[in-house]
XYZ file of C-alpha atoms in Angstrom:
712
model
C 24.616 -111.827 16.302
C 26.892 -114.646 15.076
C 27.140 -115.139 11.315
C 25.739 -118.662 11.578
C 22.588 -117.408 13.285
C 22.302 -114.492 10.867
C 22.606 -116.804 7.868
C 19.990 -119.110 9.379
C 17.533 -116.212 9.505
C 18.205 -114.333 6.275
C 19.595 -117.220 4.229
C 22.403 -117.299 1.660
C 22.083 -117.110 -2.108
C 23.823 -119.770 -4.168
C 25.923 -117.805 -6.656
C 25.210 -120.129 -9.562
C 21.518 -119.253 -9.275
C 22.185 -115.686 -10.461
C 22.850 -114.355 -13.940
C 25.756 -111.982 -14.612
C 25.623 -108.509 -16.127
C 28.426 -106.830 -18.043
C 29.222 -103.518 -16.321
C 29.104 -100.265 -18.321
C 32.226 -99.007 -20.091
C 32.372 -96.082 -17.673
C 33.444 -98.445 -14.880
C 37.243 -98.438 -14.863
C 37.869 -101.726 -13.106
C 37.150 -105.398 -13.626
C 34.287 -106.913 -11.660
C 34.545 -110.431 -10.312
C 31.827 -112.864 -11.450
C 29.888 -112.664 -8.168
C 29.972 -108.848 -8.401
C 28.540 -109.009 -11.929
C 25.783 -111.202 -10.516
C 25.049 -108.593 -7.862
C 24.881 -105.886 -10.528
C 22.371 -107.932 -12.540
C 20.293 -108.584 -9.420
C 20.274 -104.928 -8.332
C 19.296 -103.671 -11.784
C 16.519 -106.278 -11.939
C 15.193 -105.363 -8.471
C 15.170 -101.668 -9.381
C 12.799 -102.314 -12.248
C 10.150 -102.922 -9.610
C 6.821 -104.631 -9.987
C 4.016 -102.651 -11.549
C 0.797 -101.954 -9.709
C -1.049 -104.422 -11.924
C 1.379 -107.183 -10.957
C 1.157 -106.254 -7.286
C -2.627 -106.388 -7.497
C -2.461 -110.040 -8.555
C 0.168 -111.086 -5.979
C -1.113 -112.738 -2.809
C -0.173 -110.987 0.431
C 2.424 -113.144 2.280
C 0.313 -113.203 5.468
C -2.551 -114.984 3.712
C -3.044 -118.519 2.396
C -5.533 -119.569 -0.296
C -7.770 -122.599 0.223
C -9.825 -124.065 -2.618
C -13.022 -125.895 -1.740
C -15.801 -127.661 -3.539
C -15.634 -129.092 -7.023
C -15.009 -125.744 -8.632
C -11.472 -124.404 -8.291
C -12.712 -120.834 -8.448
C -14.256 -121.155 -4.995
C -11.466 -119.799 -2.807
C -11.320 -118.641 0.774
C -8.322 -116.737 2.117
C -7.167 -117.236 5.703
C -4.730 -115.136 7.717
C -3.089 -117.598 10.102
C -1.698 -114.758 12.231
C -4.826 -112.671 12.775
C -7.409 -115.422 12.285
C -9.239 -113.347 9.666
C -10.929 -114.950 6.661
C -12.185 -113.430 3.420
C -13.333 -114.399 -0.041
C -11.819 -111.207 -1.463
C -8.288 -111.464 -2.858
C -5.790 -109.898 -0.369
C -3.119 -108.390 -2.624
C 0.189 -106.766 -1.779
C 0.964 -103.108 -2.298
C 3.573 -102.071 -4.824
C 6.977 -103.264 -3.718
C 9.804 -100.769 -3.426
C 12.473 -100.496 -6.090
C 15.527 -101.470 -4.103
C 16.645 -103.825 -1.395
C 19.410 -104.952 0.954
C 22.871 -105.858 -0.327
C 24.004 -107.866 2.690
C 27.177 -109.485 1.359
C 29.653 -110.189 4.134
C 32.368 -107.653 4.872
C 35.196 -107.516 2.388
C 33.328 -108.668 -0.724
C 33.240 -105.210 -2.336
C 29.762 -103.776 -1.769
C 31.075 -100.282 -2.558
C 32.316 -101.178 -6.048
C 29.090 -103.070 -6.794
C 27.133 -99.954 -5.878
C 29.330 -97.722 -8.051
C 28.676 -100.111 -10.949
C 24.941 -99.705 -10.309
C 25.253 -95.897 -10.308
C 27.000 -96.031 -13.671
C 24.611 -98.611 -15.123
C 21.581 -96.422 -14.486
C 21.595 -92.852 -13.211
C 18.812 -90.340 -13.713
C 16.909 -87.680 -11.817
C 14.184 -88.415 -9.302
C 10.563 -88.094 -10.369
C 9.472 -84.702 -9.066
C 5.796 -85.455 -9.689
C 3.605 -87.336 -7.268
C 2.853 -90.721 -8.812
C -0.022 -93.014 -8.018
C 2.399 -95.338 -6.278
C 3.530 -92.512 -4.025
C -0.076 -91.676 -3.221
C -0.670 -95.304 -2.309
C 2.287 -95.202 0.022
C 1.179 -91.933 1.552
C -2.205 -93.440 2.348
C -0.609 -96.491 3.931
C 1.916 -94.698 6.121
C 0.607 -91.679 7.981
C 1.451 -89.440 10.881
C -0.187 -91.749 13.394
C 2.372 -94.393 12.438
C 5.183 -91.942 13.123
C 3.613 -91.271 16.501
C 3.936 -94.976 17.313
C 7.632 -94.911 16.477
C 8.802 -92.427 19.029
C 7.554 -91.494 22.491
C 8.913 -88.007 21.850
C 6.965 -87.550 18.656
C 3.996 -85.789 20.233
C 6.331 -83.324 21.924
C 8.277 -82.744 18.716
C 5.209 -82.454 16.526
C 4.112 -79.236 18.225
C 6.681 -77.465 16.043
C 5.280 -78.971 12.842
C 2.593 -77.143 10.906
C 1.632 -80.285 9.055
C 2.811 -83.599 10.495
C 1.971 -85.463 7.307
C 4.681 -83.627 5.391
C 7.303 -85.873 7.005
C 6.179 -88.865 5.002
C 4.056 -87.719 2.051
C 5.817 -87.338 -1.262
C 5.429 -83.730 -2.317
C 4.877 -82.580 -5.862
C 7.035 -79.534 -5.153
C 10.207 -81.575 -4.648
C 13.004 -81.075 -7.173
C 14.230 -84.221 -8.915
C 17.798 -85.088 -7.882
C 20.398 -87.784 -8.521
C 21.950 -90.281 -6.103
C 22.243 -89.640 -2.369
C 24.777 -91.795 -0.497
C 24.693 -91.653 3.304
C 27.587 -93.137 5.288
C 29.481 -92.751 8.586
C 31.793 -89.741 8.634
C 34.836 -92.042 8.547
C 33.850 -93.294 5.085
C 33.010 -89.969 3.459
C 36.441 -89.467 1.908
C 36.744 -93.119 0.944
C 33.453 -93.072 -0.997
C 34.569 -89.971 -2.897
C 37.971 -91.511 -3.665
C 36.452 -94.830 -4.783
C 34.034 -93.125 -7.185
C 36.774 -90.900 -8.605
C 39.058 -93.924 -9.025
C 36.608 -96.383 -10.566
C 34.268 -94.133 -12.564
C 35.451 -92.759 -15.896
C 36.292 -89.039 -15.581
C 33.266 -86.930 -16.386
C 30.774 -89.779 -15.990
C 29.570 -88.743 -12.523
C 29.613 -85.359 -10.806
C 30.206 -85.614 -7.047
C 29.410 -83.234 -4.201
C 30.248 -83.832 -0.515
C 27.433 -82.373 1.599
C 29.139 -81.841 4.942
C 30.175 -79.093 7.361
C 28.485 -76.056 8.828
C 28.808 -74.044 5.614
C 27.103 -76.675 3.434
C 24.464 -75.180 1.098
C 20.808 -76.118 1.609
C 19.682 -75.018 -1.855
C 17.643 -77.771 -3.527
C 18.654 -76.832 -7.078
C 22.332 -76.983 -6.150
C 21.970 -80.422 -4.554
C 19.857 -81.749 -7.425
C 22.340 -80.788 -10.139
C 24.939 -83.361 -9.009
C 24.876 -87.013 -10.029
C 26.112 -88.123 -6.603
C 25.713 -86.329 -3.272
C 27.699 -87.805 -0.365
C 26.728 -87.031 3.222
C 26.797 -88.480 6.741
C 24.213 -89.815 9.153
C 25.000 -86.876 11.431
C 24.146 -84.329 8.729
C 21.002 -86.280 7.863
C 19.827 -86.221 11.483
C 20.469 -82.514 11.894
C 18.620 -81.602 8.686
C 15.709 -83.794 9.711
C 15.377 -81.657 12.815
C 15.510 -78.535 10.643
C 12.940 -80.014 8.244
C 10.440 -80.100 11.081
C 10.199 -76.318 10.835
C 8.174 -74.523 8.190
C 11.318 -73.569 6.266
C 12.175 -76.824 4.527
C 15.456 -77.318 2.757
C 18.560 -79.381 2.335
C 18.289 -83.107 1.718
C 14.521 -83.080 2.260
C 13.846 -80.602 -0.536
C 14.931 -83.111 -3.193
C 13.241 -86.224 -4.512
C 16.257 -88.426 -5.119
C 16.567 -90.893 -7.970
C 18.331 -93.298 -5.613
C 19.310 -93.320 -1.933
C 22.040 -95.641 -0.648
C 22.599 -96.211 3.074
C 26.113 -97.526 3.689
C 26.597 -99.350 6.998
C 22.788 -99.341 7.032
C 22.615 -101.063 10.422
C 23.253 -97.545 11.768
C 19.467 -96.996 11.544
C 18.563 -100.271 13.292
C 16.920 -98.567 16.280
C 13.526 -97.604 14.857
C 12.859 -94.933 17.491
C 16.171 -93.155 16.962
C 16.417 -89.774 15.289
C 18.636 -91.105 12.506
C 16.266 -93.979 11.694
C 13.248 -91.690 11.362
C 15.346 -89.196 9.401
C 16.245 -91.852 6.827
C 12.644 -93.059 6.543
C 11.414 -89.521 5.835
C 13.572 -88.977 2.724
C 11.901 -89.029 -0.704
C 13.336 -91.265 -3.432
C 12.444 -93.509 -6.374
C 14.952 -96.229 -5.440
C 16.411 -97.226 -2.084
C 19.307 -99.471 -1.044
C 20.753 -100.669 2.247
C 24.388 -101.837 2.301
C 25.347 -103.802 5.398
C 27.241 -106.966 6.164
C 25.292 -107.233 9.429
C 21.586 -106.575 8.707
C 20.816 -108.060 12.123
C 23.210 -107.077 14.909
C 21.216 -107.745 18.051
C 17.775 -109.128 17.250
C 15.207 -109.503 14.504
C 13.774 -106.052 15.172
C 16.837 -104.542 13.456
C 15.334 -105.616 10.118
C 12.161 -103.605 10.730
C 13.922 -100.245 10.381
C 15.490 -101.325 7.085
C 12.121 -102.426 5.680
C 10.544 -99.158 6.773
C 13.243 -97.173 4.977
C 12.919 -99.358 1.867
C 9.117 -98.907 1.742
C 8.541 -102.659 1.849
C 4.843 -102.631 2.580
C 3.017 -103.345 4.758
C 6.023 -104.035 6.979
C 6.711 -100.350 7.621
C 3.775 -100.540 10.028
C 5.137 -101.346 13.477
C 1.890 -102.812 14.777
C 1.706 -105.308 11.925
C 5.415 -106.157 12.159
C 5.237 -106.758 15.897
C 2.044 -108.814 15.760
C 2.896 -111.016 12.796
C 6.705 -111.299 12.972
C 8.432 -109.982 16.100
C 6.128 -111.443 18.750
C 5.740 -114.897 17.127
C 9.521 -115.111 16.628
C 10.272 -114.193 20.239
C 7.731 -116.788 21.418
C 9.355 -119.510 19.327
C 6.559 -119.638 16.741
C 8.291 -120.637 13.501
C 5.684 -118.764 11.452
C 7.326 -115.467 12.411
C 10.698 -116.642 11.082
C 9.187 -118.122 7.926
C 7.327 -114.912 7.188
C 10.402 -112.693 7.524
C 12.351 -115.127 5.341
C 9.676 -114.900 2.642
C 9.869 -111.092 2.790
C 13.664 -110.993 2.554
C 13.936 -113.611 -0.170
C 13.121 -111.182 -2.974
C 14.817 -108.061 -1.595
C 18.047 -109.269 0.021
C 21.250 -110.623 -1.494
C 23.790 -112.126 0.885
C 26.965 -114.046 0.103
C 29.950 -114.787 2.335
C 33.591 -115.638 1.672
C 32.662 -119.303 1.961
C 30.021 -119.026 -0.790
C 30.874 -121.013 -3.914
C 30.261 -120.662 -7.635
C 28.641 -123.267 -9.893
C 31.962 -125.117 -10.088
C 32.106 -125.386 -6.310
C 34.976 -122.897 -6.013
C 34.977 -120.048 -3.463
C 33.655 -116.834 -5.010
C 36.555 -114.931 -3.427
C 40.046 -116.220 -2.739
C 42.047 -114.171 -0.235
C 45.462 -114.784 1.318
C 45.171 -116.848 4.512
C 44.553 -115.175 7.860
C 46.430 -116.512 10.880
C 44.453 -115.775 14.057
C 46.145 -116.187 17.442
C 45.319 -115.361 21.035
C 48.206 -114.053 23.140
C 47.654 -114.717 26.845
C 49.515 -112.150 28.947
C 50.806 -112.701 32.488
C 50.526 -109.749 34.862
C 53.528 -108.585 36.845
C 53.318 -108.905 40.625
C 52.590 -105.188 40.988
C 49.853 -105.290 38.346
C 48.322 -108.399 39.907
C 48.174 -106.806 43.360
C 46.551 -103.704 41.900
C 44.026 -105.744 39.900
C 43.154 -108.063 42.812
C 42.473 -105.137 45.139
C 40.283 -103.527 42.486
C 38.470 -106.809 41.812
C 37.773 -107.492 45.499
C 36.346 -104.021 45.996
C 34.186 -104.361 42.869
C 32.969 -107.842 43.845
C 31.824 -106.578 47.245
C 29.583 -104.069 45.488
C 28.319 -106.656 43.011
C 27.534 -109.155 45.788
C 25.535 -106.455 47.575
C 23.399 -106.004 44.462
C 22.903 -109.800 44.262
C 21.822 -110.041 47.914
C 19.356 -107.198 47.399
C 17.995 -108.853 44.250
C 18.671 -105.656 42.326
C 21.414 -106.679 39.909
C 19.576 -105.753 36.716
C 18.234 -102.567 38.320
C 21.861 -101.498 38.791
C 23.063 -102.677 35.386
C 24.791 -99.376 34.543
C 26.661 -99.367 37.860
C 27.821 -102.943 37.297
C 29.063 -102.112 33.810
C 30.998 -99.276 35.442
C 32.662 -101.746 37.816
C 33.534 -104.013 34.895
C 34.873 -101.065 32.921
C 37.461 -100.363 35.618
C 38.563 -103.998 35.645
C 38.817 -104.181 31.861
C 40.861 -100.987 31.676
C 43.147 -102.218 34.440
C 44.017 -105.207 32.229
C 45.370 -102.797 29.615
C 47.258 -100.512 31.987
C 46.680 -99.434 35.617
C 47.133 -95.819 34.514
C 43.708 -96.026 32.842
C 42.070 -96.660 36.210
C 44.256 -94.155 38.013
C 43.222 -91.523 35.465
C 39.560 -91.718 36.354
C 37.851 -88.995 38.341
C 36.168 -91.482 40.686
C 39.306 -93.421 41.614
C 39.590 -91.706 44.998
C 36.665 -93.744 46.323
C 39.034 -96.713 46.064
C 41.338 -95.161 48.650
C 42.897 -98.476 49.646
C 44.415 -98.668 46.160
C 46.664 -95.657 46.703
C 49.641 -97.609 48.048
C 49.363 -100.179 45.271
C 49.190 -97.393 42.689
C 52.362 -95.840 44.067
C 54.060 -99.234 44.055
C 53.171 -99.731 40.400
C 54.592 -96.291 39.552
C 57.886 -97.397 41.088
C 58.009 -100.473 38.884
C 56.907 -102.853 41.642
C 59.421 -101.683 44.269
C 58.270 -100.673 47.722
C 58.210 -96.965 48.446
C 61.289 -95.638 50.271
C 59.375 -92.821 51.847
C 57.463 -89.691 51.082
C 54.524 -89.234 48.776
C 54.538 -90.233 45.121
C 54.082 -87.507 42.576
C 50.452 -88.367 41.804
C 49.135 -84.841 41.326
C 46.456 -84.075 38.745
C 47.793 -82.297 35.680
C 44.404 -80.583 35.540
C 41.762 -80.748 38.233
C 38.847 -82.784 37.014
C 35.503 -81.097 36.633
C 33.540 -81.804 39.817
C 31.215 -84.641 38.948
C 29.831 -82.847 35.899
C 28.004 -85.995 34.846
C 28.870 -89.658 35.113
C 29.373 -89.816 31.353
C 32.340 -87.470 31.699
C 33.953 -90.046 33.983
C 33.287 -93.058 31.750
C 36.056 -92.538 29.265
C 35.266 -94.035 25.856
C 31.822 -95.517 26.446
C 29.790 -92.618 25.047
C 28.859 -91.464 21.589
C 27.259 -88.331 20.192
C 23.472 -88.888 19.902
C 23.432 -86.976 16.597
C 26.330 -88.353 14.527
C 26.473 -91.673 16.419
C 30.275 -91.493 16.543
C 32.847 -90.809 19.240
C 32.692 -87.276 20.608
C 34.549 -84.620 18.647
C 35.134 -81.306 20.465
C 32.536 -82.358 23.035
C 30.315 -79.863 24.830
C 27.985 -80.348 27.774
C 24.533 -78.754 27.818
C 22.923 -77.279 30.967
C 20.546 -80.268 30.835
C 23.587 -82.589 31.196
C 23.683 -83.998 27.673
C 26.994 -84.389 25.854
C 27.298 -83.796 22.093
C 29.834 -82.858 19.421
C 29.973 -79.070 19.202
C 29.463 -79.002 15.422
C 26.609 -81.526 15.541
C 24.765 -79.457 18.130
C 25.280 -76.056 16.517
C 24.408 -77.311 13.019
C 21.079 -78.612 14.348
C 20.062 -75.104 15.439
C 18.277 -72.579 13.262
C 19.877 -69.734 15.205
C 23.539 -69.049 15.921
C 22.893 -68.119 19.555
C 20.318 -70.612 20.852
C 18.365 -73.731 20.010
C 16.832 -76.958 21.294
C 18.722 -79.791 22.939
C 18.362 -82.678 20.434
C 17.945 -85.131 23.314
C 15.349 -83.548 25.609
C 14.184 -80.570 23.468
C 14.927 -78.013 26.202
C 15.917 -74.532 24.999
C 19.611 -73.813 25.581
C 21.818 -70.805 24.894
C 25.192 -71.129 23.218
C 26.856 -69.187 26.030
C 25.692 -71.841 28.523
C 27.553 -74.691 26.815
C 30.442 -76.193 28.777
C 33.505 -77.391 26.882
C 34.736 -80.819 27.966
C 38.348 -80.824 29.234
C 40.733 -81.446 26.356
C 44.058 -81.338 28.186
C 45.574 -84.424 29.786
C 42.934 -86.917 30.855
C 45.381 -88.426 33.338
C 45.729 -87.360 36.947
C 49.455 -88.090 36.884
C 52.325 -87.016 34.681
C 52.379 -90.132 32.502
C 55.574 -89.129 30.683
C 57.544 -88.670 33.888
C 56.073 -91.703 35.658
C 55.881 -94.016 32.639
C 55.884 -97.754 33.396
C 55.041 -100.460 30.876
C 52.197 -102.829 31.647
C 52.643 -106.491 30.696
C 50.282 -106.085 27.747
C 52.187 -103.052 26.461
C 55.525 -104.865 26.813
C 54.342 -107.810 24.714
C 52.901 -105.506 22.047
C 56.178 -103.578 21.799
C 58.124 -106.811 21.390
C 55.766 -107.896 18.584
C 56.201 -104.552 16.793
C 59.993 -104.658 17.200
C 60.045 -108.111 15.589
C 58.175 -106.705 12.584
C 60.350 -103.599 12.213
C 62.970 -105.254 9.996
C 60.363 -106.581 7.550
C 58.816 -103.087 7.201
C 55.352 -104.673 7.303
C 52.642 -102.357 8.556
C 50.538 -103.024 11.649
C 47.239 -101.786 13.039
C 46.781 -101.590 16.802
C 43.145 -101.584 17.968
C 41.857 -100.500 21.361
C 38.397 -99.366 22.385
C 39.841 -96.702 24.702
C 41.562 -93.689 23.202
C 43.179 -93.047 26.587
C 45.090 -96.300 26.058
C 46.174 -95.033 22.643
C 47.482 -91.932 24.454
C 49.606 -94.187 26.635
C 50.909 -96.261 23.721
C 52.242 -93.155 22.002
C 54.868 -92.777 24.751
C 56.847 -96.024 24.223
C 56.326 -95.933 20.443
C 57.904 -92.483 20.296
C 60.745 -93.492 22.600
C 61.543 -96.514 20.419
C 61.262 -94.509 17.176
C 58.454 -96.730 15.911
C 56.770 -94.283 13.542
C 52.999 -94.198 13.846
C 49.829 -92.285 12.995
C 46.529 -92.326 14.848
C 42.852 -92.513 13.877
C 40.009 -92.035 16.346
C 36.676 -90.291 16.718
C 38.220 -86.933 17.643
C 39.491 -86.333 14.085
C 37.424 -84.452 11.548
C 36.860 -85.705 8.021
C 39.925 -84.077 6.452
C 42.190 -85.230 9.278
C 40.947 -88.819 8.926
C 41.595 -88.847 5.193
C 45.089 -87.464 5.754
C 45.896 -90.150 8.347
C 44.706 -93.001 6.103
C 46.672 -91.605 3.143
C 49.824 -91.219 5.254
C 49.586 -94.750 6.586
C 48.927 -96.214 3.139
C 51.561 -94.316 1.159
C 54.388 -93.467 3.588
C 56.693 -96.491 3.848
C 58.304 -95.128 7.017
C 55.027 -95.229 8.972
C 54.734 -98.758 10.342
C 51.954 -98.478 12.938
C 48.392 -97.158 12.916
C 46.817 -96.647 16.339
C 43.071 -96.822 15.910
C 40.054 -96.933 18.187
C 38.005 -100.082 17.688
C 34.929 -97.980 17.045
C 36.549 -95.774 14.394
C 38.027 -98.850 12.716
C 34.864 -100.913 12.829
C 33.230 -99.342 9.789
C 34.116 -99.956 6.173
C 37.470 -98.195 5.783
C 40.049 -100.013 3.672
C 43.397 -100.562 5.390
C 44.880 -103.344 3.247
C 48.280 -101.619 3.353
C 48.674 -103.432 6.683
C 48.938 -107.179 7.126
C 49.173 -107.304 10.935
C 46.392 -106.518 13.395
C 46.651 -106.395 17.180
C 43.375 -106.281 19.143
C 44.431 -105.193 22.611
C 41.157 -105.532 24.503
C 38.123 -107.784 23.947
C 34.774 -106.259 23.017
C 31.420 -107.420 24.379
C 30.205 -108.149 20.856
C 32.649 -110.363 18.893
C 31.163 -109.011 15.642
C 32.757 -105.622 16.389
C 36.193 -107.242 16.538
C 35.479 -109.113 13.312
C 34.487 -105.890 11.553
C 37.753 -104.296 12.643
C 39.825 -107.217 11.372
C 37.985 -107.070 8.042
C 39.620 -103.690 7.412
C 42.785 -105.574 6.383
C 41.502 -109.012 5.290
C 39.494 -108.008 2.230
C 39.737 -107.446 -1.521
C 43.083 -105.824 -2.305
C 45.054 -107.723 0.342
C 47.972 -109.593 -1.232
C 49.850 -110.787 1.861
C 49.147 -113.339 4.555
C 47.338 -111.587 7.382
C 48.306 -112.002 11.037
C 45.671 -111.219 13.665
C 46.595 -111.344 17.347
C 44.131 -110.836 20.201
C 45.471 -109.973 23.653
C 43.904 -111.516 26.762
C 45.260 -111.139 30.310
C 45.139 -114.489 32.108
C 43.143 -114.867 35.293
C 41.167 -111.663 34.775
C 37.774 -110.448 33.621
C 39.121 -110.532 30.039
C 39.453 -114.310 30.163
C 35.935 -114.632 31.555
C 34.632 -112.323 28.831
C 35.840 -114.918 26.324
C 33.629 -117.507 28.006
C 30.663 -115.125 27.937
C 31.225 -114.448 24.228
C 31.306 -118.177 23.486
C 28.135 -118.655 25.509
C 26.373 -115.899 23.600
C 27.273 -117.509 20.297
C 25.726 -120.790 21.420
C 22.477 -119.087 22.374
C 19.889 -118.014 19.845
C 19.168 -114.837 21.747
C 16.330 -113.647 19.521
C 14.273 -116.752 20.359
C 14.444 -116.274 24.141
C 11.575 -114.889 26.170
C 12.094 -111.645 28.105
C 12.456 -113.616 31.347
C 15.018 -115.958 29.772
C 17.010 -112.967 28.517
C 17.060 -111.453 32.021
C 18.103 -114.779 33.549
C 20.869 -115.248 30.969
C 22.148 -111.716 31.563
C 22.269 -112.287 35.325
C 24.172 -115.554 34.856
C 26.683 -113.833 32.583
C 27.323 -111.090 35.135
C 27.883 -113.689 37.848
C 30.390 -115.440 35.560
C 32.350 -112.197 35.223
C 32.590 -111.688 38.994
C 33.688 -115.229 39.926
């Protein structure tokens, strides 16, 4: 969702409207004025409203109408449901916490650390009246509405209510911070850097050997963990032997990159909602990524009542908003007004000055021209793909074959980066008429003299294991929500990270598939091929594509200045290819993608930041799209466009943020006359549309039109 549309929905806070708070002495850095304002706001929100105050606050769905001569004659009307009553409809107790939705790069991490230092305690291990009120409001039937798999899963639960009721037996703990695996080391480093030594004890709860003892977890001021660990322990918590994160009532829970839980029916979203805590915070620069429904999951986690009830949310907010009824938008704005703080880089202080001044960012688009050999290869691929697409159009089954069409587009997009990416795919043989063109490209555009080209697989591909195994970089582990790491395939054809799967089991030899709940044995797991993903010897047959040639020239021009660069691609196979010419030209580089574990990621980031000889960081767009800080670089190259422009923006924000002292150069690569150029038009079209306000039929029509644009 474009920032302009997001800001229209959630609104921006004028900085001069907020008071500032002096941070505690234990914070070893200087906060900017707008960060002091955020600290004051967060501390104020955490105080919460007492039950007495909530009892006298009118529910936002109701309006009061006075009639007659006496002002005490009041009737209350619910404009959404049509109900009327003379009894005062009050709100429930509001949660202590909210959404810090400042735009990327404004320093949400340091603001949160200041909050931890300003007020840290242990969670209330007793069941308060407020908790009882919440337990009565949200029950197991609500959870059943959230997930179609709930009834199947609940057969393993002795008491379904234990997922959401606050239990008196919980041990009071400190702060729990949940983040993507990529940020685990950065959170630990930031706390150790900015908090006075001895002021906060930190424990990283990660890995197969992590302890599940509640007393151990509760004794630390800050426990850091990942969404993957949270999801796996939620599965374990469904058994009678509770433990881990769910055995502690936390003083405060912080979700970093909180939009991770946006899908309310996902395992990770329900896992977050089931945690027990006194205070709850969501940190995200994009609280709405796709549509208004993304907010629902955040409100459910925050205990903003009664909006944790899906039926009420859908009836009073989601449905009216989708139908263009402004009351839905106004209602969600009234809910967010008191619990969300959002500022952007363009926000100003009371003097009219920007709240944050960064070095300028120069953004350019480099339009690449294909070589004759590349163009012939691409045109043949495009014609073959268009024939298939046109068949779907004639049959009126375009949207029924959406996945197949995305597969066709994937080939075309990868071809724009390098033909090797298409030639590496297991299903390329169905495009048999491309063989001659492929051989021609391998010879640098020259016609073959005779004989067969050396296009022999370095390892025979697994015979159509599943289509996902042929789709390169499009998948993600359903548990950790990140790129596959040491991927395994289950007998039921689901792909997961090995560690994620095994850590979700209670036994070392067998367990349930987290996707379909079938019982699987460890010995039946298939390891995904980890040798060369290319069906040719890419070293021996190396040829530069036009896009690679231009990138290399850009990097050579920067070599003398010793300025560091980040190269983004959404396909790690393309990063594999780029390593060949970089090594041959002695352009020193490191690489960060979803295949690295936590320690390896931290080592790569440290090397790139501190080693002056390392000039290039190759990074997958997905791994670089979360909140890692890469301000050591001042050049960014985005080699392939993403469907959602916000993903590209998040990646660029890794270098254009607090701590950057140099002018930033951002260059996006687009191949002229290809699907990449048409993707730009689709992106611009999406930004002009307010997608959340379209009807289902309008969304389908718009999607069909966009696909036709891509195949023209």
